[in-house]
Amino acid sequence: MWMRLGEVRRGRECIVPDVSRTYHFGSSGLNMNSYFQDTYFKKHSFNTLPYVELRDLDSLKKEPYEELITELLRRGTMLDHSQNPCEETFVPDTTGHTYLLFIQMNHHKDYTTWLQVAKCLRIWDLDGRGYHHGMWRLNIKSNPVLIVGVPFSQYS
């Protein structure tokens, strides 16, 4: 079940929802303490809706997904890289626009810049995971945002 490990993934990827439907509730144990639980996990988004309709599942298959990513990259607007991604105004207050952010990523385990950006966005920032060919896809303010690792990603 530890899909973050390459030897378990064997080239496979997990489909990850934009908002987690799981919640880390263990406040103590071998890998956790109550301080870390309170300061880290309580700040993460969590979907509390019991019924969610999954749509467009065919678009998640390899070829349609690659076509979708190519289209998002083609029509995307570059975010202002001179601005601080920690600022609330970094992603404009629009709806339905695709935004692109290019970050440094020299090889498949180079997460230095990604972890800094993830911390700013208040998403998982303890290790690098959830990327597809060196690109993270998420929604911010109802806008698709693609974060592409350069030069590692095939999308760079």
mmCIF file of C-alpha atoms in Angstrom:
data_model
loop_
_atom_site.group_PDB
_atom_site.id
_atom_site.type_symbol
_atom_site.label_atom_id
_atom_site.label_comp_id
_atom_site.label_asym_id
_atom_site.label_seq_id
_atom_site.Cartn_x
_atom_site.Cartn_y
_atom_site.Cartn_z
ATOM 1 C CA MET A 1 0.000 0.000 0.000
ATOM 2 C CA TRP A 2 2.969 2.335 0.357
ATOM 3 C CA MET A 3 2.669 3.665 -3.196
ATOM 4 C CA ARG A 4 5.221 6.402 -2.569
ATOM 5 C CA LEU A 5 7.977 3.801 -2.918
ATOM 6 C CA GLY A 6 9.252 3.272 -6.470
ATOM 7 C CA GLU A 7 9.746 -0.460 -5.992
ATOM 8 C CA VAL A 8 6.052 -0.784 -5.095
ATOM 9 C CA ARG A 9 4.775 1.570 -7.833
ATOM 10 C CA ARG A 10 6.769 -0.182 -10.593
ATOM 11 C CA GLY A 11 5.995 2.677 -13.000
ATOM 12 C CA ARG A 12 2.341 2.927 -11.980
ATOM 13 C CA GLU A 13 0.623 6.053 -10.674
ATOM 14 C CA CYS A 14 -2.259 6.645 -8.287
ATOM 15 C CA ILE A 15 -5.182 8.849 -9.160
ATOM 16 C CA VAL A 16 -5.260 11.461 -6.412
ATOM 17 C CA PRO A 17 -8.325 13.629 -5.739
ATOM 18 C CA ASP A 18 -7.977 17.421 -5.546
ATOM 19 C CA VAL A 19 -9.362 17.361 -2.009
ATOM 20 C CA SER A 20 -8.556 14.412 0.189
ATOM 21 C CA ARG A 21 -11.413 12.162 1.287
ATOM 22 C CA THR A 22 -9.298 10.681 4.063
ATOM 23 C CA TYR A 23 -8.325 12.224 7.368
ATOM 24 C CA HIS A 24 -5.287 11.531 9.490
ATOM 25 C CA PHE A 25 -6.787 11.001 12.939
ATOM 26 C CA GLY A 26 -3.989 9.288 14.832
ATOM 27 C CA SER A 27 -2.551 11.770 17.292
ATOM 28 C CA SER A 28 -0.057 9.398 18.845
ATOM 29 C CA GLY A 29 1.840 6.312 17.884
ATOM 30 C CA LEU A 30 5.107 5.143 16.372
ATOM 31 C CA ASN A 31 5.249 7.840 13.660
ATOM 32 C CA MET A 32 3.073 10.556 15.191
ATOM 33 C CA ASN A 33 2.653 12.752 18.246
ATOM 34 C CA SER A 34 -0.155 15.079 19.278
ATOM 35 C CA TYR A 35 1.879 18.248 18.635
ATOM 36 C CA PHE A 36 2.564 17.295 15.009
ATOM 37 C CA GLN A 37 -1.055 16.191 14.521
ATOM 38 C CA ASP A 38 -2.337 19.554 15.774
ATOM 39 C CA THR A 39 0.169 21.758 13.965
ATOM 40 C CA TYR A 40 0.237 19.936 10.630
ATOM 41 C CA PHE A 41 -2.765 17.790 9.801
ATOM 42 C CA LYS A 42 -5.519 19.981 11.249
ATOM 43 C CA LYS A 43 -4.687 22.649 8.630
ATOM 44 C CA HIS A 44 -5.233 20.347 5.636
ATOM 45 C CA SER A 45 -8.377 20.411 3.530
ATOM 46 C CA PHE A 46 -10.728 17.492 3.993
ATOM 47 C CA ASN A 47 -13.887 16.650 2.075
ATOM 48 C CA THR A 48 -16.758 15.956 4.484
ATOM 49 C CA LEU A 49 -19.449 15.365 1.843
ATOM 50 C CA PRO A 50 -20.610 11.728 2.060
ATOM 51 C CA TYR A 51 -21.687 11.408 -1.593
ATOM 52 C CA VAL A 52 -19.498 12.633 -4.409
ATOM 53 C CA GLU A 53 -20.237 12.111 -8.091
ATOM 54 C CA LEU A 54 -17.178 11.093 -10.062
ATOM 55 C CA ARG A 55 -17.259 12.436 -13.622
ATOM 56 C CA ASP A 56 -15.168 12.046 -16.776
ATOM 57 C CA LEU A 57 -13.325 8.984 -15.493
ATOM 58 C CA ASP A 58 -12.342 8.032 -19.048
ATOM 59 C CA SER A 59 -10.245 11.216 -19.192
ATOM 60 C CA LEU A 60 -7.991 9.663 -16.551
ATOM 61 C CA LYS A 61 -6.798 6.890 -18.860
ATOM 62 C CA LYS A 62 -3.303 7.422 -20.253
ATOM 63 C CA GLU A 63 -3.962 8.776 -23.775
ATOM 64 C CA PRO A 64 -6.942 11.042 -22.952
ATOM 65 C CA TYR A 65 -5.096 12.326 -19.874
ATOM 66 C CA GLU A 66 -2.019 13.241 -21.908
ATOM 67 C CA GLU A 67 -4.254 15.031 -24.428
ATOM 68 C CA LEU A 68 -5.907 16.954 -21.587
ATOM 69 C CA ILE A 69 -2.551 17.980 -20.081
ATOM 70 C CA THR A 70 -1.277 19.089 -23.498
ATOM 71 C CA GLU A 71 -4.394 21.238 -23.970
ATOM 72 C CA LEU A 72 -4.104 22.749 -20.479
ATOM 73 C CA LEU A 73 -0.449 23.621 -21.132
ATOM 74 C CA ARG A 74 -1.289 25.095 -24.547
ATOM 75 C CA ARG A 75 -3.989 27.424 -23.256
ATOM 76 C CA GLY A 76 -2.466 28.122 -19.845
ATOM 77 C CA THR A 77 -1.327 31.525 -18.645
ATOM 78 C CA MET A 78 2.084 31.814 -17.013
ATOM 79 C CA LEU A 79 1.951 33.011 -13.422
ATOM 80 C CA ASP A 80 4.222 35.920 -12.543
ATOM 81 C CA HIS A 81 7.389 34.163 -11.370
ATOM 82 C CA SER A 82 8.672 37.374 -9.773
ATOM 83 C CA GLN A 83 5.856 37.217 -7.202
ATOM 84 C CA ASN A 84 5.941 35.201 -4.011
ATOM 85 C CA PRO A 85 3.831 32.000 -4.316
ATOM 86 C CA CYS A 86 3.061 32.329 -0.586
ATOM 87 C CA GLU A 87 1.025 35.467 -1.212
ATOM 88 C CA GLU A 88 -2.761 35.049 -1.461
ATOM 89 C CA THR A 89 -2.731 37.087 -4.702
ATOM 90 C CA PHE A 90 -0.191 34.823 -6.453
ATOM 91 C CA VAL A 91 -3.003 33.011 -8.291
ATOM 92 C CA PRO A 92 -5.476 35.627 -9.578
ATOM 93 C CA ASP A 93 -9.083 35.724 -8.338
ATOM 94 C CA THR A 94 -10.577 34.294 -11.524
ATOM 95 C CA THR A 95 -12.562 31.196 -12.335
ATOM 96 C CA GLY A 96 -11.875 28.637 -15.024
ATOM 97 C CA HIS A 97 -8.501 29.945 -16.188
ATOM 98 C CA THR A 98 -5.537 27.593 -16.396
ATOM 99 C CA TYR A 99 -2.318 28.831 -14.798
ATOM 100 C CA LEU A 100 1.232 27.558 -15.212
ATOM 101 C CA LEU A 101 4.129 27.704 -12.790
ATOM 102 C CA PHE A 102 7.568 26.431 -13.744
ATOM 103 C CA ILE A 103 9.917 25.442 -10.923
ATOM 104 C CA GLN A 104 13.404 24.019 -10.767
ATOM 105 C CA MET A 105 13.543 20.221 -10.772
ATOM 106 C CA ASN A 106 16.765 18.682 -12.085
ATOM 107 C CA HIS A 107 15.910 14.995 -11.644
ATOM 108 C CA HIS A 108 13.090 12.762 -10.414
ATOM 109 C CA LYS A 109 14.051 13.120 -6.732
ATOM 110 C CA ASP A 110 14.774 16.870 -6.777
ATOM 111 C CA TYR A 111 11.930 18.184 -4.618
ATOM 112 C CA THR A 112 13.674 21.205 -3.074
ATOM 113 C CA THR A 113 11.677 23.879 -4.891
ATOM 114 C CA TRP A 114 8.453 21.841 -4.934
ATOM 115 C CA LEU A 115 8.469 21.433 -1.143
ATOM 116 C CA GLN A 116 8.851 25.195 -0.683
ATOM 117 C CA VAL A 117 5.924 25.874 -3.059
ATOM 118 C CA ALA A 118 3.802 23.138 -1.442
ATOM 119 C CA LYS A 119 4.359 24.695 1.983
ATOM 120 C CA CYS A 120 3.192 28.060 0.617
ATOM 121 C CA LEU A 121 0.066 26.437 -0.822
ATOM 122 C CA ARG A 122 -0.590 24.597 2.484
ATOM 123 C CA ILE A 123 -0.595 21.175 0.875
ATOM 124 C CA TRP A 124 1.497 18.063 1.586
ATOM 125 C CA ASP A 125 5.056 19.330 1.952
ATOM 126 C CA LEU A 126 6.868 16.553 3.796
ATOM 127 C CA ASP A 127 8.115 14.787 0.680
ATOM 128 C CA GLY A 128 7.634 14.880 -3.065
ATOM 129 C CA ARG A 129 4.791 12.727 -4.318
ATOM 130 C CA GLY A 130 1.717 12.965 -6.482
ATOM 131 C CA TYR A 131 3.466 14.248 -9.580
ATOM 132 C CA HIS A 132 3.052 13.008 -13.141
ATOM 133 C CA HIS A 133 6.201 13.186 -15.272
ATOM 134 C CA GLY A 134 7.535 16.007 -13.093
ATOM 135 C CA MET A 135 4.283 17.977 -13.130
ATOM 136 C CA TRP A 136 1.796 18.577 -10.315
ATOM 137 C CA ARG A 137 -1.813 19.369 -11.195
ATOM 138 C CA LEU A 138 -4.088 21.047 -8.673
ATOM 139 C CA ASN A 139 -6.935 23.524 -8.410
ATOM 140 C CA ILE A 140 -6.513 26.872 -6.717
ATOM 141 C CA LYS A 141 -9.435 29.301 -6.501
ATOM 142 C CA SER A 142 -11.418 27.139 -8.978
ATOM 143 C CA ASN A 143 -8.608 27.293 -11.529
ATOM 144 C CA PRO A 144 -6.456 24.434 -12.806
ATOM 145 C CA VAL A 145 -2.815 25.105 -11.929
ATOM 146 C CA LEU A 146 -0.007 23.060 -13.460
ATOM 147 C CA ILE A 147 3.339 23.204 -11.680
ATOM 148 C CA VAL A 148 6.061 21.907 -13.979
ATOM 149 C CA GLY A 149 9.546 20.863 -12.881
ATOM 150 C CA VAL A 150 12.234 22.187 -15.231
ATOM 151 C CA PRO A 151 14.258 20.673 -16.840
ATOM 152 C CA PHE A 152 13.192 17.217 -15.597
ATOM 153 C CA SER A 153 9.577 17.217 -16.770
ATOM 154 C CA GLN A 154 8.691 16.186 -20.292
ATOM 155 C CA TYR A 155 6.255 19.124 -20.204
ATOM 156 C CA SER A 156 9.000 21.725 -19.671
#
